[in-house]
mmCIF file of C-alpha atoms in Angstrom:
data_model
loop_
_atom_site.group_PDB
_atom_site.id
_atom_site.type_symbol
_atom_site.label_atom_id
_atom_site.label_comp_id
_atom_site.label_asym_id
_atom_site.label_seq_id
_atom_site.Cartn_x
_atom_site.Cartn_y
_atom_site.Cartn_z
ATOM 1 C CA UNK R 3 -0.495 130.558 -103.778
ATOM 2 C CA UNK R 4 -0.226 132.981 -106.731
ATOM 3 C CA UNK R 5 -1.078 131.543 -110.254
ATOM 4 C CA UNK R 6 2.282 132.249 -111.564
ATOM 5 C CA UNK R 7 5.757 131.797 -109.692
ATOM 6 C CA UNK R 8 8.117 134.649 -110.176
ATOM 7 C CA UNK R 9 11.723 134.417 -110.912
ATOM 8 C CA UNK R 10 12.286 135.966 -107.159
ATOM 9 C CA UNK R 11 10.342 133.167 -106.125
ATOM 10 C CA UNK R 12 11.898 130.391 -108.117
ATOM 11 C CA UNK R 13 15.640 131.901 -106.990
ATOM 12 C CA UNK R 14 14.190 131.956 -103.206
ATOM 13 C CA UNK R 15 13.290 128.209 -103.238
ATOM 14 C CA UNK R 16 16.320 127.091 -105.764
ATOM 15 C CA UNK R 17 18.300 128.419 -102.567
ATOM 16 C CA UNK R 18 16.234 126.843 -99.814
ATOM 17 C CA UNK R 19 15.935 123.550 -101.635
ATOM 18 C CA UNK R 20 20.150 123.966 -101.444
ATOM 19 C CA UNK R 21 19.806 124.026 -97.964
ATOM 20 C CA UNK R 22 17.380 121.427 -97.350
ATOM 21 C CA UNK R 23 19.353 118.886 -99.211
ATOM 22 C CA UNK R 24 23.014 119.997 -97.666
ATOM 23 C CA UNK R 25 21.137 119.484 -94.493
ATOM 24 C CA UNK R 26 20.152 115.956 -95.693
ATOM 25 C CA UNK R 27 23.670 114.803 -96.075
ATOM 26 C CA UNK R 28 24.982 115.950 -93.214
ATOM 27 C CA UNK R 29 22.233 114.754 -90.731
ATOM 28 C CA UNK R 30 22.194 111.397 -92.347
ATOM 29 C CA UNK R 31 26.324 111.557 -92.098
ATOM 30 C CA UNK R 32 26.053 112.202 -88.266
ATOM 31 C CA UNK R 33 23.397 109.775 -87.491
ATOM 32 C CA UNK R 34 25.755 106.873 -89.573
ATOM 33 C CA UNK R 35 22.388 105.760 -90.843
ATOM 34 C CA UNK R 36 19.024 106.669 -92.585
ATOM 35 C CA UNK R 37 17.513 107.015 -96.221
ATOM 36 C CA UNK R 38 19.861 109.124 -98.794
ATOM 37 C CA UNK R 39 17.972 108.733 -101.972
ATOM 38 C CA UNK R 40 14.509 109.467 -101.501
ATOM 39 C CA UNK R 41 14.898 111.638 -98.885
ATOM 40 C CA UNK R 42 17.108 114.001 -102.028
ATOM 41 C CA UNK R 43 14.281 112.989 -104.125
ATOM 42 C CA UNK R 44 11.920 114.679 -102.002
ATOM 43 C CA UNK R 45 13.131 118.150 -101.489
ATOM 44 C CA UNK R 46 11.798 120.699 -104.591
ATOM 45 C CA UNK R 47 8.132 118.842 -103.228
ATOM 46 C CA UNK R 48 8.597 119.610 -99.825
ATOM 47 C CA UNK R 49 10.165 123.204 -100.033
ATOM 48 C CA UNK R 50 7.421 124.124 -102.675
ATOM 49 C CA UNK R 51 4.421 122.923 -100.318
ATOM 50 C CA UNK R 52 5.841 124.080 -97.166
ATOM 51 C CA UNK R 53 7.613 127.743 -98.467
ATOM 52 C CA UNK R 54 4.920 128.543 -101.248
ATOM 53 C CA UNK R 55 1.405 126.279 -101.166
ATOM 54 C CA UNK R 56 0.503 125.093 -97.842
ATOM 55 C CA UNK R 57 -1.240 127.472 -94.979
ATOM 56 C CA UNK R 58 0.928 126.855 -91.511
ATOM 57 C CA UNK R 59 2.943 128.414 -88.755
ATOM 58 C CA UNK R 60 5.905 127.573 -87.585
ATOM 59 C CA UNK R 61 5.072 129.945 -84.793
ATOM 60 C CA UNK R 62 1.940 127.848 -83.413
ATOM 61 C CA UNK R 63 2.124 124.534 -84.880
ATOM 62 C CA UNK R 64 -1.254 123.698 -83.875
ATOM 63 C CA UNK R 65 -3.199 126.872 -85.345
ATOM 64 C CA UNK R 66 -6.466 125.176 -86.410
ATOM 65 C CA UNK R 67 -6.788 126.829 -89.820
ATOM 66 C CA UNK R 68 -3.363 125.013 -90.522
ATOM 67 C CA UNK R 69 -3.367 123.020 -93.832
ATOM 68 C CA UNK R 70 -2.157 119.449 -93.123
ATOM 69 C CA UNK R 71 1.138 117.829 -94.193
ATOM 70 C CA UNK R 72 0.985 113.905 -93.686
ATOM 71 C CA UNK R 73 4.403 112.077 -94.497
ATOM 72 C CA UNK R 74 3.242 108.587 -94.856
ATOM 73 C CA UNK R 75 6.747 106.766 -96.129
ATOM 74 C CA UNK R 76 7.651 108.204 -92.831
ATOM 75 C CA UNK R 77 11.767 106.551 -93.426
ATOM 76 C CA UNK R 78 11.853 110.050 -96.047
ATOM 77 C CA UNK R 79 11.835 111.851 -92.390
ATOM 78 C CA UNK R 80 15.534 113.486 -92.859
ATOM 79 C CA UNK R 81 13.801 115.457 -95.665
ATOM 80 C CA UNK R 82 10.633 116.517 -93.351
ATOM 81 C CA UNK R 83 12.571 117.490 -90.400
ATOM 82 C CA UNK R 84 15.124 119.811 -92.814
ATOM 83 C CA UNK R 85 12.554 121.642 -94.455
ATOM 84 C CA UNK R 86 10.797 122.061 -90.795
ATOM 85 C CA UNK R 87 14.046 123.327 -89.576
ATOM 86 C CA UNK R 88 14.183 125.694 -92.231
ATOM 87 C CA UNK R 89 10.921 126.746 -92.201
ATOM 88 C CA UNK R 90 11.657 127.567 -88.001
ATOM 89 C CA UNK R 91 9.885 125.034 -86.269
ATOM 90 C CA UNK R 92 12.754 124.019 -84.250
ATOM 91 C CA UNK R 93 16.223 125.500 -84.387
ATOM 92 C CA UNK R 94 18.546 123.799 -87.816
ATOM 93 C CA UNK R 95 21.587 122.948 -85.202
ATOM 94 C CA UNK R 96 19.528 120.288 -83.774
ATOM 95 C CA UNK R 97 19.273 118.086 -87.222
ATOM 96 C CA UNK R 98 22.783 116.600 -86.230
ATOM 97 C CA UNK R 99 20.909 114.834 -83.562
ATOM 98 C CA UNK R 100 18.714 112.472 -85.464
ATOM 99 C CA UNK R 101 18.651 108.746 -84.646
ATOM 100 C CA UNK R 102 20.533 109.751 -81.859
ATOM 101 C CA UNK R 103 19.468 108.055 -78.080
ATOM 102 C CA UNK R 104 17.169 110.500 -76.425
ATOM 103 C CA UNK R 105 16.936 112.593 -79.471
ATOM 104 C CA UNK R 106 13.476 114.112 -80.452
ATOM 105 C CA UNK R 107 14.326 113.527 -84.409
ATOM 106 C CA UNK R 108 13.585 109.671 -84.625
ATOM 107 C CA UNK R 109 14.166 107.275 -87.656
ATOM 108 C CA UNK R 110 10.599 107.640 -88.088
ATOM 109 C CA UNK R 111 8.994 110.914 -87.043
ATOM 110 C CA UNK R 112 6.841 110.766 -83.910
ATOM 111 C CA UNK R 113 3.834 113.407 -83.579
ATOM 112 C CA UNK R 114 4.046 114.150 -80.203
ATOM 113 C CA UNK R 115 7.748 114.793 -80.453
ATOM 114 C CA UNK R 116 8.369 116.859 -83.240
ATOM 115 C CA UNK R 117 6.246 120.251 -83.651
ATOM 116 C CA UNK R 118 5.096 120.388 -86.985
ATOM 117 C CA UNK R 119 4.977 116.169 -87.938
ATOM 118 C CA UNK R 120 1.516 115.733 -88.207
ATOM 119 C CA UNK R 121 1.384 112.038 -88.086
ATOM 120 C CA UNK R 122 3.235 108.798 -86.703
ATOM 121 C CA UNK R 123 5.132 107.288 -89.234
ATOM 122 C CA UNK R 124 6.705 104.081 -89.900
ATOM 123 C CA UNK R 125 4.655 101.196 -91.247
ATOM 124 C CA UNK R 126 4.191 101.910 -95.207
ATOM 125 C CA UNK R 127 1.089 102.581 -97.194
ATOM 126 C CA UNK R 128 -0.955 104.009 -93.383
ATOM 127 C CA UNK R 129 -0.349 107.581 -93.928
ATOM 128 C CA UNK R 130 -3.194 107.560 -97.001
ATOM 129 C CA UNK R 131 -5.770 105.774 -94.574
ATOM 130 C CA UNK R 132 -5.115 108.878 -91.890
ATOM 131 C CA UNK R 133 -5.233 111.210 -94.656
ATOM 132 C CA UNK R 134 -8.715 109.823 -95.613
ATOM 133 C CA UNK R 135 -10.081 109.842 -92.691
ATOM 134 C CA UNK R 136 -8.609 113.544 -91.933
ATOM 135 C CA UNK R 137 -10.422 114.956 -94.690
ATOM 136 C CA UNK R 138 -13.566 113.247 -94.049
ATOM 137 C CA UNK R 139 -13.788 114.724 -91.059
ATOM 138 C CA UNK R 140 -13.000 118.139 -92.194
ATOM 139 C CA UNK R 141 -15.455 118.142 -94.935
ATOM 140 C CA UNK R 142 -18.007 116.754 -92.705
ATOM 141 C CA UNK R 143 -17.363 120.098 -90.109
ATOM 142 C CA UNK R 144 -17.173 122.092 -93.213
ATOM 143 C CA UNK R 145 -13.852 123.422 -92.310
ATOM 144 C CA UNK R 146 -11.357 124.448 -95.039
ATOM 145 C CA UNK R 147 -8.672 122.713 -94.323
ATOM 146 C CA UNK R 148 -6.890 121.287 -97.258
ATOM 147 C CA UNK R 149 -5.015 117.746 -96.407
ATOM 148 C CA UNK R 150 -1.797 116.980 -98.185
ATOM 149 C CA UNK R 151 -0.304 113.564 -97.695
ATOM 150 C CA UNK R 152 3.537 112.643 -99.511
ATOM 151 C CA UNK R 153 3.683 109.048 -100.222
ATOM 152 C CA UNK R 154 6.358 107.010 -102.016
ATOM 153 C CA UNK R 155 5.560 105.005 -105.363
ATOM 154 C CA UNK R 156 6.342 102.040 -103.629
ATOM 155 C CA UNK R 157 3.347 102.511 -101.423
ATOM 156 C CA UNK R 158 0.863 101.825 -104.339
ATOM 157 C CA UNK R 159 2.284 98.178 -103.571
ATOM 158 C CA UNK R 160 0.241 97.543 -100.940
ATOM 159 C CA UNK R 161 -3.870 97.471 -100.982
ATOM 160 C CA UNK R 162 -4.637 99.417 -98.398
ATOM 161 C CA UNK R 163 -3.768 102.129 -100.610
ATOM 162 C CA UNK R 164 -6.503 101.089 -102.981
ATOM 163 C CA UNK R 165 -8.461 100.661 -100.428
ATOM 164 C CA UNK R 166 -8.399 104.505 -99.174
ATOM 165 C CA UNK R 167 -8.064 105.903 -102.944
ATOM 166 C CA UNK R 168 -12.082 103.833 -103.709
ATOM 167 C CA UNK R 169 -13.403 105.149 -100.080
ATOM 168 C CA UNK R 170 -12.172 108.862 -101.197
ATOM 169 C CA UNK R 171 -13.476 108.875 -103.974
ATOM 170 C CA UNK R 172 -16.878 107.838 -102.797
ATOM 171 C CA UNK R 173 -16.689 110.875 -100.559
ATOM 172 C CA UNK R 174 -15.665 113.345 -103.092
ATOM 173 C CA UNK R 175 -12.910 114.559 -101.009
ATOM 174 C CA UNK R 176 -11.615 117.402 -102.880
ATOM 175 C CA UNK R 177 -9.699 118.434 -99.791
ATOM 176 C CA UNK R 178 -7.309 115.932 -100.349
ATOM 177 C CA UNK R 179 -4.390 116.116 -102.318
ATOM 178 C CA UNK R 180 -1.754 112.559 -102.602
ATOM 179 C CA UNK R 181 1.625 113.659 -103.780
ATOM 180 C CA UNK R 182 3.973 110.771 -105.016
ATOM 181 C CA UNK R 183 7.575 110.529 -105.056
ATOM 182 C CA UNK R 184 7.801 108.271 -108.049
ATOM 183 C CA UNK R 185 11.449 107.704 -108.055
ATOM 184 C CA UNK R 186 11.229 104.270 -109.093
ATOM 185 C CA UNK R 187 13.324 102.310 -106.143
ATOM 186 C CA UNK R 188 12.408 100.658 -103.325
ATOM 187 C CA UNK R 189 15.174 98.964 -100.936
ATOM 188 C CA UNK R 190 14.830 95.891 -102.848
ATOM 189 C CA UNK R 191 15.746 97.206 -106.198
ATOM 190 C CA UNK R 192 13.425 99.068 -108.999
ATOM 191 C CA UNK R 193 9.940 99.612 -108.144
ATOM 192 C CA UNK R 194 8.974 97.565 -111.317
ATOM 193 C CA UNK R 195 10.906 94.955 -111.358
ATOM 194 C CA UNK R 196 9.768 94.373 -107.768
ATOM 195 C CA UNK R 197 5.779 95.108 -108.366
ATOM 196 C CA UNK R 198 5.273 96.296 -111.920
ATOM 197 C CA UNK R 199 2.267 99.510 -111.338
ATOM 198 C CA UNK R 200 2.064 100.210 -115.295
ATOM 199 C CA UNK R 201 -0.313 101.933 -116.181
ATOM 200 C CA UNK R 202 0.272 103.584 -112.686
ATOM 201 C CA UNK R 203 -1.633 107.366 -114.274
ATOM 202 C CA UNK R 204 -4.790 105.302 -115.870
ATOM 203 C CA UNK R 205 -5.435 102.493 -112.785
ATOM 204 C CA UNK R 206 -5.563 106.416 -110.259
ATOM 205 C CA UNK R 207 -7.803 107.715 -112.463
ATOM 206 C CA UNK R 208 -9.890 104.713 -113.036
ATOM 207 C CA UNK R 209 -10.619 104.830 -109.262
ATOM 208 C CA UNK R 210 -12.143 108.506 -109.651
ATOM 209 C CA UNK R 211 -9.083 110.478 -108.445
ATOM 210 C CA UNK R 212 -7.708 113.663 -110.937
ATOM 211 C CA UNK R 213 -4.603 112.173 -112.244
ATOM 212 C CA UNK R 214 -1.748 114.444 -112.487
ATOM 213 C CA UNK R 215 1.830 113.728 -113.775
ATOM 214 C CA UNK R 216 4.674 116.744 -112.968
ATOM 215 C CA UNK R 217 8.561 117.185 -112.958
ATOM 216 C CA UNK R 218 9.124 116.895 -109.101
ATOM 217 C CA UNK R 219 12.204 118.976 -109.751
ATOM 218 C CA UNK R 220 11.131 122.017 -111.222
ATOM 219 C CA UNK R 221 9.001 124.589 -109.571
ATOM 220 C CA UNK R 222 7.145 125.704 -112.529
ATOM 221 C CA UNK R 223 5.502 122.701 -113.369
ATOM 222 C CA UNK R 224 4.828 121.733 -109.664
ATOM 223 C CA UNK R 225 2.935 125.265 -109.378
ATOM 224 C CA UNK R 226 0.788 124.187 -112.691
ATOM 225 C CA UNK R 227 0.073 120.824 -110.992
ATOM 226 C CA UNK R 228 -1.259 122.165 -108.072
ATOM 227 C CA UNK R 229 -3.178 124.848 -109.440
ATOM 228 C CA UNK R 230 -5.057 122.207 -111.352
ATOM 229 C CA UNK R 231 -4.994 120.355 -108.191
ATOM 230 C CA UNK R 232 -6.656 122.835 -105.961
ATOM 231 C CA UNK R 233 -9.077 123.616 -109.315
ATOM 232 C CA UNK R 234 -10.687 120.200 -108.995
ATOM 233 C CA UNK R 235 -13.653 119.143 -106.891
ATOM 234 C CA UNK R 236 -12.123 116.009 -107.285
ATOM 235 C CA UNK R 237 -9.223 113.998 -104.495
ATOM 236 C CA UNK R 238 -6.164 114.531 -106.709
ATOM 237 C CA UNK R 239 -2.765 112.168 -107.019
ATOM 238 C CA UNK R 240 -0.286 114.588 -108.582
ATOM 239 C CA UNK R 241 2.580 111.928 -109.568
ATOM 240 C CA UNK R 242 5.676 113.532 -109.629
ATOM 241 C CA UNK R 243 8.535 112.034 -111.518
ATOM 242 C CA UNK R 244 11.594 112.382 -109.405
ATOM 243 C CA UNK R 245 15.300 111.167 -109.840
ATOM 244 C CA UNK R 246 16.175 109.531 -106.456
ATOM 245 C CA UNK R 247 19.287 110.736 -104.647
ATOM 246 C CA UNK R 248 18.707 113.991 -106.321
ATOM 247 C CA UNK R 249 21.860 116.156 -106.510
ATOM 248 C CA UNK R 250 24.195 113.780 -105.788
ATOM 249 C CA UNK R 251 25.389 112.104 -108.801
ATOM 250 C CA UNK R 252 27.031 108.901 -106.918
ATOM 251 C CA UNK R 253 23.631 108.361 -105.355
ATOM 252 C CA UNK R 254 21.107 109.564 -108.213
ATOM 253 C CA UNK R 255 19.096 106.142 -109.226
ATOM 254 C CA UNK R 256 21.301 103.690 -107.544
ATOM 255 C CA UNK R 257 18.934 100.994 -105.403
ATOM 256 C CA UNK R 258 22.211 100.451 -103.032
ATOM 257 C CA UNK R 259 21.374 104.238 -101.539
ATOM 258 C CA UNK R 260 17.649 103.482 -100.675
ATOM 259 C CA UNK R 261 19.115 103.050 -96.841
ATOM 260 C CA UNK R 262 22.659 103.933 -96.835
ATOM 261 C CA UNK R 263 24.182 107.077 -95.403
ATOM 262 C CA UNK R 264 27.357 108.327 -96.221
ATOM 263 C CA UNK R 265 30.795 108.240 -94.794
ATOM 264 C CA UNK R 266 32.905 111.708 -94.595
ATOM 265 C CA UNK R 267 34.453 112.003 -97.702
ATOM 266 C CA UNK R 268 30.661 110.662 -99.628
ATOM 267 C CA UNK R 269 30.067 113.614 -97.088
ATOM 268 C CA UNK R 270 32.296 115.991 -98.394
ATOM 269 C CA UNK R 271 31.504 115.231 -102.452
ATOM 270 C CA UNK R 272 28.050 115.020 -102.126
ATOM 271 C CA UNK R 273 28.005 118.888 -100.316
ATOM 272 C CA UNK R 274 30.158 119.947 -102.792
ATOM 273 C CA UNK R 275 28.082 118.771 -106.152
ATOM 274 C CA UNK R 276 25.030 120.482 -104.223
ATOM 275 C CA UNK R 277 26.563 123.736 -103.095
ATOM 276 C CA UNK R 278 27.795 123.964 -106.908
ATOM 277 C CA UNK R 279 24.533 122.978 -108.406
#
């Protein structure tokens, strides 16, 4: 990762990010089923770690000087399995086939299935207790590995999460990095008036993490946020602000599209906002 992002690379992932979200719609069209808006939330986040910050190959999934990508709210999958499609892990005509019977791309990704998921997903607020222990174990082999787990802000509901933030911290794991989707909806409605968080920034750093707030839809400030990420001996929680159902306005903030797909002509408006964007 360079300091500064060019406008050739801001253009190249403005175009990808188009991609990964026209992908979105029409996977979650075919399937009849799956999670529209924060899977759209996720998709500046995911194209900037997977096409700009984070060491892999597509190539050899398993190279062990790979940095790891853990999706915890694992349901955010149609977002994970685009951007791995575009990235070449598997071919992009197969995305059509998730949640289908006998189809590799699950509802919630499986690790042995899909080259390039690094962890089971399903059951909220796990994916920070793998990440944990991941980057224990790293540190403790003294192997560079950096560990980058995606969680939603609805995961901060539940305390295991506080749990593996205090046991990180007590390690000094500044291998780890937690990126939050902080759309502000959960399937039961807004995220505070189901569990107010506030203040979400001061109770992180209280526990010893670096604290970092970003635009999750703009590339610029991302870059800044991780290069004071990956600056910090510190575990970091880089809280990105995010509009859920990014890019499609019928979907953008609305609770009802937390798991909702949409029919063919939501199909056919929501590809054409994004293709115009």
């Amino acid at each position: 990762m360079s300091a500064q992002l060019t406008p050739n690379d801001i253009h190249r992932l403005t175009e990808i990010t188009k991609n990964v979200r026209s992908n979105i719609i029409k996977m979650l069209y075919h399937a009849g089923s799956g999670h529209s808006a924060g899977s759209l939330s996720w998709a500046e986040i995911m194209v900037f770690i997977y096409f700009y910050l984070a060491k892999h190959q597509p190539q050899n999934p398993q190279w062990p000087d790979r940095d790891y990508v853990l999706l915890s709210s694992g349901h955010h999958c149609p977002a994970l399995y685009a951007v791995l499609a575009e990235a070449g892990y598997f071919p992009i005509e197969e995305l059509v086939q998730l949640r289908k019977l006998g189809s590799r791309l699950q509802g919630h990704p499986q690790r042995q299935l899909v080259p390039g998921v690094e962890i089971s997903a399903g059951s909220l607020a796990q994916g920070i207790s793998q990440a944990v222990g991941l980057a224990i174990g790293l540190k403790a082999d003294h192997k560079p590995n950096h560990v980058f787990c995606l969680m939603s802000d609805g995961e901060f509901q539940e305390g295991q999460t506080w749990e593996a933030l205090l046991l990180a911290n007590k390690y000094h794991l500044g291998n780890l990095s937690i990126i939050v989707d902080v759309n502000k909806i959960q399937i039961s409605g807004h995220t505070d008036q189901v569990m107010p968080m506030h203040p979400f920034f001061e109770k992180i750093a209280d526990f010893g993490w670096n604290a970092i707030k970003t635009n999750g839809h703009n590339f610029i400030e991302l870059n800044k946020a991780f290069t004071q990420d990956l600056s910090n001996d510190n575990p970091s929680v880089i809280l990105c602000q995010t509009i859920a159902g990014k890019g499609v306005s019928f979907m953008e903030n609305n609770p009802e599209w937390h798991g909702k797909a949409p029919n063919k002509e939501e199909t056919i408006k929501a590809l054409t906002e994004i293709n115009e964007s």
